[in-house]
PDB file of C-alpha atoms in Angstrom:
ATOM      1  CA  MET A   1      48.304 149.178  69.328  1.00 64.00           C
ATOM      2  CA  THR A   2      52.008 149.825  68.812  1.00 78.00           C
ATOM      3  CA  THR A   3      54.219 148.425  71.560  1.00 87.00           C
ATOM      4  CA  THR A   4      56.584 150.872  73.245  1.00 94.00           C
ATOM      5  CA  TYR A   5      59.913 149.120  73.720  1.00 97.00           C
ATOM      6  CA  ARG A   6      62.364 150.108  76.439  1.00 98.00           C
ATOM      7  CA  ILE A   7      66.069 149.335  76.624  1.00 98.00           C
ATOM      8  CA  ALA A   8      67.478 149.203  80.149  1.00 98.00           C
ATOM      9  CA  PRO A   9      71.288 148.933  80.250  1.00 98.00           C
ATOM     10  CA  SER A  10      72.548 147.151  83.349  1.00 96.00           C
ATOM     11  CA  ILE A  11      75.295 149.091  85.088  1.00 96.00           C
ATOM     12  CA  LEU A  12      76.558 145.794  86.530  1.00 94.00           C
ATOM     13  CA  SER A  13      78.630 145.682  83.313  1.00 94.00           C
ATOM     14  CA  ALA A  14      79.697 149.353  83.435  1.00 96.00           C
ATOM     15  CA  ASP A  15      83.098 150.712  84.500  1.00 96.00           C
ATOM     16  CA  PHE A  16      82.678 151.003  88.285  1.00 95.00           C
ATOM     17  CA  ALA A  17      85.418 153.629  88.499  1.00 96.00           C
ATOM     18  CA  ARG A  18      83.353 155.950  86.265  1.00 96.00           C
ATOM     19  CA  LEU A  19      79.749 155.079  87.145  1.00 96.00           C
ATOM     20  CA  GLY A  20      78.344 158.621  86.953  1.00 96.00           C
ATOM     21  CA  ASP A  21      79.855 159.148  83.498  1.00 97.00           C
ATOM     22  CA  GLU A  22      78.759 155.685  82.384  1.00 98.00           C
ATOM     23  CA  VAL A  23      75.142 156.429  83.341  1.00 98.00           C
ATOM     24  CA  LYS A  24      75.233 159.767  81.501  1.00 97.00           C
ATOM     25  CA  ASN A  25      76.880 158.239  78.422  1.00 97.00           C
ATOM     26  CA  VAL A  26      74.475 155.338  78.094  1.00 98.00           C
ATOM     27  CA  ILE A  27      71.486 157.673  78.508  1.00 98.00           C
ATOM     28  CA  ASP A  28      72.920 159.940  75.798  1.00 97.00           C
ATOM     29  CA  ALA A  29      73.245 156.787  73.661  1.00 97.00           C
ATOM     30  CA  GLY A  30      69.497 156.169  73.943  1.00 97.00           C
ATOM     31  CA  ALA A  31      68.825 154.194  77.133  1.00 98.00           C
ATOM     32  CA  ASP A  32      65.211 154.364  78.376  1.00 98.00           C
ATOM     33  CA  TRP A  33      65.846 153.057  81.889  1.00 98.00           C
ATOM     34  CA  ILE A  34      68.937 152.391  84.028  1.00 98.00           C
ATOM     35  CA  HIS A  35      68.916 148.838  85.405  1.00 98.00           C
ATOM     36  CA  PHE A  36      70.483 148.469  88.836  1.00 97.00           C
ATOM     37  CA  ASP A  37      71.416 144.904  89.855  1.00 96.00           C
ATOM     38  CA  VAL A  38      71.597 144.551  93.640  1.00 97.00           C
ATOM     39  CA  MET A  39      73.289 141.374  94.914  1.00 96.00           C
ATOM     40  CA  ASP A  40      73.891 140.473  98.548  1.00 96.00           C
ATOM     41  CA  ASN A  41      76.340 137.502  98.525  1.00 95.00           C
ATOM     42  CA  HIS A  42      73.523 135.571 100.242  1.00 94.00           C
ATOM     43  CA  TYR A  43      70.577 135.115  97.873  1.00 95.00           C
ATOM     44  CA  VAL A  44      73.120 135.091  95.016  1.00 94.00           C
ATOM     45  CA  PRO A  45      76.893 134.436  95.141  1.00 90.00           C
ATOM     46  CA  ASN A  46      78.006 137.979  94.392  1.00 92.00           C
ATOM     47  CA  LEU A  47      78.023 141.431  96.028  1.00 94.00           C
ATOM     48  CA  THR A  48      77.284 144.658  94.175  1.00 94.00           C
ATOM     49  CA  PHE A  49      75.694 148.012  95.049  1.00 93.00           C
ATOM     50  CA  GLY A  50      73.787 149.475  97.967  1.00 95.00           C
ATOM     51  CA  PRO A  51      71.324 152.367  98.274  1.00 97.00           C
ATOM     52  CA  MET A  52      74.088 154.969  98.653  1.00 97.00           C
ATOM     53  CA  ILE A  53      75.306 154.230  95.110  1.00 96.00           C
ATOM     54  CA  CYS A  54      71.740 154.580  93.832  1.00 97.00           C
ATOM     55  CA  GLN A  55      71.378 157.922  95.613  1.00 98.00           C
ATOM     56  CA  ALA A  56      74.716 159.138  94.216  1.00 97.00           C
ATOM     57  CA  LEU A  57      73.767 158.163  90.645  1.00 97.00           C
ATOM     58  CA  LYS A  58      70.243 159.607  90.751  1.00 97.00           C
ATOM     59  CA  PRO A  59      71.349 163.147  89.679  1.00 96.00           C
ATOM     60  CA  HIS A  60      73.187 161.620  86.692  1.00 96.00           C
ATOM     61  CA  ALA A  61      70.090 159.727  85.498  1.00 97.00           C
ATOM     62  CA  LYS A  62      68.767 162.517  83.280  1.00 97.00           C
ATOM     63  CA  ASN A  63      68.575 162.949  79.544  1.00 95.00           C
ATOM     64  CA  LYS A  64      69.888 165.964  77.640  1.00 92.00           C
ATOM     65  CA  ALA A  65      66.548 167.709  78.104  1.00 94.00           C
ATOM     66  CA  GLY A  66      66.956 167.391  81.872  1.00 95.00           C
ATOM     67  CA  LEU A  67      64.189 164.812  82.235  1.00 96.00           C
ATOM     68  CA  ALA A  68      64.701 162.020  84.749  1.00 97.00           C
ATOM     69  CA  VAL A  69      65.403 158.546  83.390  1.00 98.00           C
ATOM     70  CA  PRO A  70      63.845 155.816  85.571  1.00 98.00           C
ATOM     71  CA  ILE A  71      66.129 153.780  87.827  1.00 98.00           C
ATOM     72  CA  ASP A  72      65.004 150.160  87.687  1.00 98.00           C
ATOM     73  CA  VAL A  73      66.265 148.333  90.804  1.00 98.00           C
ATOM     74  CA  HIS A  74      66.396 144.535  90.684  1.00 98.00           C
ATOM     75  CA  LEU A  75      66.877 143.141  94.198  1.00 98.00           C
ATOM     76  CA  MET A  76      68.674 139.792  94.312  1.00 97.00           C
ATOM     77  CA  ILE A  77      68.627 139.855  98.096  1.00 97.00           C
ATOM     78  CA  SER A  78      66.993 138.183 101.084  1.00 97.00           C
ATOM     79  CA  PRO A  79      65.311 139.474 103.185  1.00 96.00           C
ATOM     80  CA  VAL A  80      63.680 142.073 100.952  1.00 97.00           C
ATOM     81  CA  ASP A  81      61.738 144.721 102.868  1.00 97.00           C
ATOM     82  CA  ALA A  82      64.334 146.829 104.705  1.00 96.00           C
ATOM     83  CA  LEU A  83      66.637 147.290 101.715  1.00 96.00           C
ATOM     84  CA  ALA A  84      63.681 147.865  99.391  1.00 97.00           C
ATOM     85  CA  ALA A  85      62.638 150.771 101.629  1.00 97.00           C
ATOM     86  CA  SER A  86      66.189 152.149 101.567  1.00 98.00           C
ATOM     87  CA  PHE A  87      66.313 152.008  97.767  1.00 98.00           C
ATOM     88  CA  ALA A  88      62.933 153.742  97.559  1.00 98.00           C
ATOM     89  CA  GLU A  89      64.311 156.547  99.719  1.00 97.00           C
ATOM     90  CA  ALA A  90      67.485 156.625  97.572  1.00 98.00           C
ATOM     91  CA  GLY A  91      65.489 157.468  94.448  1.00 97.00           C
ATOM     92  CA  ALA A  92      64.555 154.168  92.798  1.00 98.00           C
ATOM     93  CA  ASP A  93      61.579 154.423  90.433  1.00 98.00           C
ATOM     94  CA  LEU A  94      60.887 150.692  90.139  1.00 98.00           C
ATOM     95  CA  ILE A  95      61.871 147.964  92.603  1.00 98.00           C
ATOM     96  CA  SER A  96      61.511 144.282  91.796  1.00 98.00           C
ATOM     97  CA  PHE A  97      62.346 141.251  93.932  1.00 98.00           C
ATOM     98  CA  HIS A  98      62.259 137.460  93.796  1.00 98.00           C
ATOM     99  CA  PRO A  99      59.171 135.852  95.384  1.00 98.00           C
ATOM    100  CA  ASP A 100      61.245 133.105  97.020  1.00 96.00           C
ATOM    101  CA  ALA A 101      63.342 135.793  98.782  1.00 96.00           C
ATOM    102  CA  SER A 102      60.374 137.189 100.729  1.00 96.00           C
ATOM    103  CA  ALA A 103      58.475 135.434 103.507  1.00 94.00           C
ATOM    104  CA  HIS A 104      55.361 137.464 102.618  1.00 97.00           C
ATOM    105  CA  VAL A 105      55.338 138.397  98.930  1.00 98.00           C
ATOM    106  CA  HIS A 106      52.137 140.436  98.975  1.00 97.00           C
ATOM    107  CA  ARG A 107      53.289 142.425 102.007  1.00 97.00           C
ATOM    108  CA  SER A 108      56.631 143.190 100.332  1.00 98.00           C
ATOM    109  CA  ILE A 109      54.840 144.458  97.205  1.00 98.00           C
ATOM    110  CA  GLN A 110      52.591 146.671  99.326  1.00 97.00           C
ATOM    111  CA  ALA A 111      55.570 148.003 101.278  1.00 96.00           C
ATOM    112  CA  ILE A 112      57.307 149.074  98.050  1.00 98.00           C
ATOM    113  CA  LYS A 113      54.174 150.697  96.650  1.00 97.00           C
ATOM    114  CA  SER A 114      53.526 152.533  99.919  1.00 97.00           C
ATOM    115  CA  LYS A 115      56.754 154.461  99.211  1.00 97.00           C
ATOM    116  CA  GLY A 116      55.335 155.719  95.900  1.00 97.00           C
ATOM    117  CA  VAL A 117      57.565 153.349  93.917  1.00 98.00           C
ATOM    118  CA  LYS A 118      56.456 150.866  91.246  1.00 98.00           C
ATOM    119  CA  ALA A 119      56.769 147.204  92.271  1.00 98.00           C
ATOM    120  CA  GLY A 120      57.742 144.112  90.324  1.00 98.00           C
ATOM    121  CA  LEU A 121      58.352 140.396  90.731  1.00 98.00           C
ATOM    122  CA  VAL A 122      61.315 138.518  89.243  1.00 98.00           C
ATOM    123  CA  PHE A 123      61.223 134.885  88.111  1.00 98.00           C
ATOM    124  CA  ASN A 124      64.336 132.708  87.875  1.00 96.00           C
ATOM    125  CA  PRO A 125      64.729 130.272  84.950  1.00 94.00           C
ATOM    126  CA  ALA A 126      63.378 127.250  86.857  1.00 93.00           C
ATOM    127  CA  GLU A 127      60.724 129.134  88.839  1.00 95.00           C
ATOM    128  CA  PRO A 128      56.997 128.891  87.976  1.00 96.00           C
ATOM    129  CA  LEU A 129      54.719 131.920  87.599  1.00 97.00           C
ATOM    130  CA  ASP A 130      52.083 130.593  90.025  1.00 97.00           C
ATOM    131  CA  VAL A 131      52.398 133.494  92.490  1.00 98.00           C
ATOM    132  CA  LEU A 132      51.015 135.848  89.804  1.00 97.00           C
ATOM    133  CA  GLU A 133      47.558 134.408  90.487  1.00 96.00           C
ATOM    134  CA  TRP A 134      47.603 136.187  93.854  1.00 96.00           C
ATOM    135  CA  THR A 135      49.701 139.262  93.096  1.00 97.00           C
ATOM    136  CA  ILE A 136      49.206 140.457  89.522  1.00 98.00           C
ATOM    137  CA  ASP A 137      46.610 143.072  90.501  1.00 97.00           C
ATOM    138  CA  GLU A 138      49.332 144.836  92.533  1.00 97.00           C
ATOM    139  CA  LEU A 139      52.210 144.672  90.040  1.00 98.00           C
ATOM    140  CA  ASP A 140      53.704 147.250  87.685  1.00 98.00           C
ATOM    141  CA  LEU A 141      56.473 145.009  86.342  1.00 98.00           C
ATOM    142  CA  ILE A 142      57.199 141.331  85.705  1.00 98.00           C
ATOM    143  CA  LEU A 143      60.862 140.475  85.124  1.00 98.00           C
ATOM    144  CA  ILE A 144      61.763 137.140  83.538  1.00 98.00           C
ATOM    145  CA  MET A 145      65.342 136.011  84.074  1.00 96.00           C
ATOM    146  CA  SER A 146      66.835 134.429  80.954  1.00 95.00           C
ATOM    147  CA  VAL A 147      69.995 133.526  82.898  1.00 93.00           C
ATOM    148  CA  ASN A 148      70.471 132.393  86.478  1.00 89.00           C
ATOM    149  CA  PRO A 149      70.955 135.482  88.655  1.00 82.00           C
ATOM    150  CA  GLY A 150      74.273 136.389  90.199  1.00 78.00           C
ATOM    151  CA  PHE A 151      76.696 137.138  87.380  1.00 69.00           C
ATOM    152  CA  GLY A 152      76.840 139.257  84.232  1.00 67.00           C
ATOM    153  CA  GLY A 153      77.848 137.997  80.792  1.00 69.00           C
ATOM    154  CA  GLN A 154      75.882 134.708  80.756  1.00 73.00           C
ATOM    155  CA  SER A 155      74.240 133.132  77.697  1.00 85.00           C
ATOM    156  CA  PHE A 156      70.498 133.372  77.045  1.00 90.00           C
ATOM    157  CA  ILE A 157      68.427 130.349  78.201  1.00 92.00           C
ATOM    158  CA  ASP A 158      65.971 129.602  75.380  1.00 94.00           C
ATOM    159  CA  SER A 159      63.239 128.140  77.617  1.00 94.00           C
ATOM    160  CA  ALA A 160      62.778 131.685  78.990  1.00 96.00           C
ATOM    161  CA  LEU A 161      60.906 132.502  75.775  1.00 97.00           C
ATOM    162  CA  ARG A 162      58.062 130.172  76.773  1.00 97.00           C
ATOM    163  CA  LYS A 163      57.919 131.822  80.186  1.00 98.00           C
ATOM    164  CA  VAL A 164      57.770 135.264  78.551  1.00 98.00           C
ATOM    165  CA  GLU A 165      54.824 134.040  76.462  1.00 98.00           C
ATOM    166  CA  LEU A 166      53.056 132.795  79.613  1.00 98.00           C
ATOM    167  CA  ALA A 167      53.725 136.043  81.460  1.00 98.00           C
ATOM    168  CA  ARG A 168      52.308 138.022  78.535  1.00 98.00           C
ATOM    169  CA  GLN A 169      49.133 135.901  78.747  1.00 97.00           C
ATOM    170  CA  TRP A 170      48.854 136.733  82.471  1.00 97.00           C
ATOM    171  CA  ILE A 171      49.222 140.444  81.709  1.00 98.00           C
ATOM    172  CA  GLU A 172      46.650 140.361  78.903  1.00 97.00           C
ATOM    173  CA  ARG A 173      44.125 138.575  81.134  1.00 97.00           C
ATOM    174  CA  SER A 174      44.686 141.114  83.923  1.00 97.00           C
ATOM    175  CA  GLY A 175      43.901 144.054  81.625  1.00 96.00           C
ATOM    176  CA  ARG A 176      46.512 146.090  83.518  1.00 96.00           C
ATOM    177  CA  ASP A 177      49.420 148.204  82.262  1.00 95.00           C
ATOM    178  CA  ILE A 178      52.333 146.013  83.387  1.00 98.00           C
ATOM    179  CA  ARG A 179      55.836 146.106  81.912  1.00 98.00           C
ATOM    180  CA  LEU A 180      57.249 142.721  80.856  1.00 98.00           C
ATOM    181  CA  GLU A 181      61.028 142.835  81.201  1.00 98.00           C
ATOM    182  CA  VAL A 182      63.658 140.223  80.299  1.00 98.00           C
ATOM    183  CA  ASP A 183      67.162 140.116  81.765  1.00 95.00           C
ATOM    184  CA  GLY A 184      70.095 137.956  80.706  1.00 91.00           C
ATOM    185  CA  GLY A 185      72.016 137.403  77.495  1.00 91.00           C
ATOM    186  CA  ILE A 186      70.028 140.006  75.528  1.00 95.00           C
ATOM    187  CA  LYS A 187      71.829 141.095  72.360  1.00 95.00           C
ATOM    188  CA  ALA A 188      70.933 142.762  69.055  1.00 95.00           C
ATOM    189  CA  ASP A 189      70.745 139.335  67.381  1.00 94.00           C
ATOM    190  CA  ASN A 190      68.151 137.836  69.757  1.00 96.00           C
ATOM    191  CA  ILE A 191      66.155 140.848  71.006  1.00 97.00           C
ATOM    192  CA  ARG A 192      63.543 140.460  68.253  1.00 97.00           C
ATOM    193  CA  ARG A 193      62.763 136.875  69.309  1.00 97.00           C
ATOM    194  CA  VAL A 194      62.307 138.026  72.887  1.00 97.00           C
ATOM    195  CA  ALA A 195      60.003 140.837  71.763  1.00 98.00           C
ATOM    196  CA  ASP A 196      58.002 138.418  69.616  1.00 97.00           C
ATOM    197  CA  ALA A 197      57.461 136.272  72.728  1.00 97.00           C
ATOM    198  CA  GLY A 198      55.830 139.286  74.410  1.00 97.00           C
ATOM    199  CA  ALA A 199      58.534 141.289  76.178  1.00 98.00           C
ATOM    200  CA  ASP A 200      58.543 145.100  75.976  1.00 98.00           C
ATOM    201  CA  THR A 201      61.548 145.976  78.171  1.00 98.00           C
ATOM    202  CA  PHE A 202      65.050 144.586  77.701  1.00 98.00           C
ATOM    203  CA  VAL A 203      67.971 144.543  80.122  1.00 97.00           C
ATOM    204  CA  ALA A 204      71.374 144.409  78.430  1.00 96.00           C
ATOM    205  CA  GLY A 205      74.677 144.619  80.260  1.00 93.00           C
ATOM    206  CA  SER A 206      77.826 143.367  78.572  1.00 92.00           C
ATOM    207  CA  ALA A 207      76.152 143.607  75.140  1.00 94.00           C
ATOM    208  CA  ILE A 208      76.175 147.411  75.565  1.00 97.00           C
ATOM    209  CA  PHE A 209      78.892 148.261  78.088  1.00 95.00           C
ATOM    210  CA  GLY A 210      81.256 145.687  76.573  1.00 91.00           C
ATOM    211  CA  LYS A 211      81.361 147.634  73.300  1.00 95.00           C
ATOM    212  CA  PRO A 212      83.165 150.920  72.562  1.00 95.00           C
ATOM    213  CA  ASP A 213      80.105 152.607  70.975  1.00 97.00           C
ATOM    214  CA  TYR A 214      77.009 152.333  73.211  1.00 98.00           C
ATOM    215  CA  LYS A 215      74.801 154.215  70.756  1.00 98.00           C
ATOM    216  CA  ALA A 216      75.671 151.876  67.888  1.00 98.00           C
ATOM    217  CA  VAL A 217      74.568 148.857  69.955  1.00 97.00           C
ATOM    218  CA  ILE A 218      71.346 150.481  71.167  1.00 98.00           C
ATOM    219  CA  ASP A 219      70.591 151.631  67.601  1.00 97.00           C
ATOM    220  CA  GLN A 220      71.080 148.050  66.364  1.00 97.00           C
ATOM    221  CA  MET A 221      68.618 146.861  68.999  1.00 98.00           C
ATOM    222  CA  ARG A 222      66.096 149.524  67.943  1.00 97.00           C
ATOM    223  CA  VAL A 223      66.413 148.439  64.299  1.00 97.00           C
ATOM    224  CA  ALA A 224      65.807 144.794  65.299  1.00 97.00           C
ATOM    225  CA  LEU A 225      62.731 145.855  67.305  1.00 96.00           C
ATOM    226  CA  ALA A 226      61.313 148.126  64.570  1.00 92.00           C
TER     227      ALA A 226
END
């Protein structure tokens, strides 16, 4: 089977003064998803966007044919449940959170899915995948962090590749259709290695928004993945 690869630009690296235009422009450049990094200055040492920004950007998250482009919300917050519900109501299509940020991981997954939204778990660089044994039958997404969460523009941590390989083994054993996403330091020159480890969805922030031509960068990534 041919793998379908998805590129999910992170608007954490976009121009905040022009977010609606940035979302439109990066979708026109070939983005498959819009990645939405939510930080609370508590679970991570930074503060970013709330549900109102998600709701405001939702009408802009469409391709030229008028089809909706999924909004992929990554919650770096604790506690999880109340804000997850608010993001679901604001138009998020996928919501993922860190297991160590929830007192009851399974309940948080169920709460997200009860809103008709796809649910995912996120694993930090030094965090094991053990919780998948008890949750993988409920998941739509596994997100492996290849940097420590909290800031954009960090360098890729190579040990994440082994974790991606392990996560792919979990997915294969489950027999379920689960996206395997990687976030942190993804660029055109390393995206192939990450795909070879088993990832199918790639978050890129500064690698795309830090360049003048978004399409050229996304095209380079597609060539590397081909």
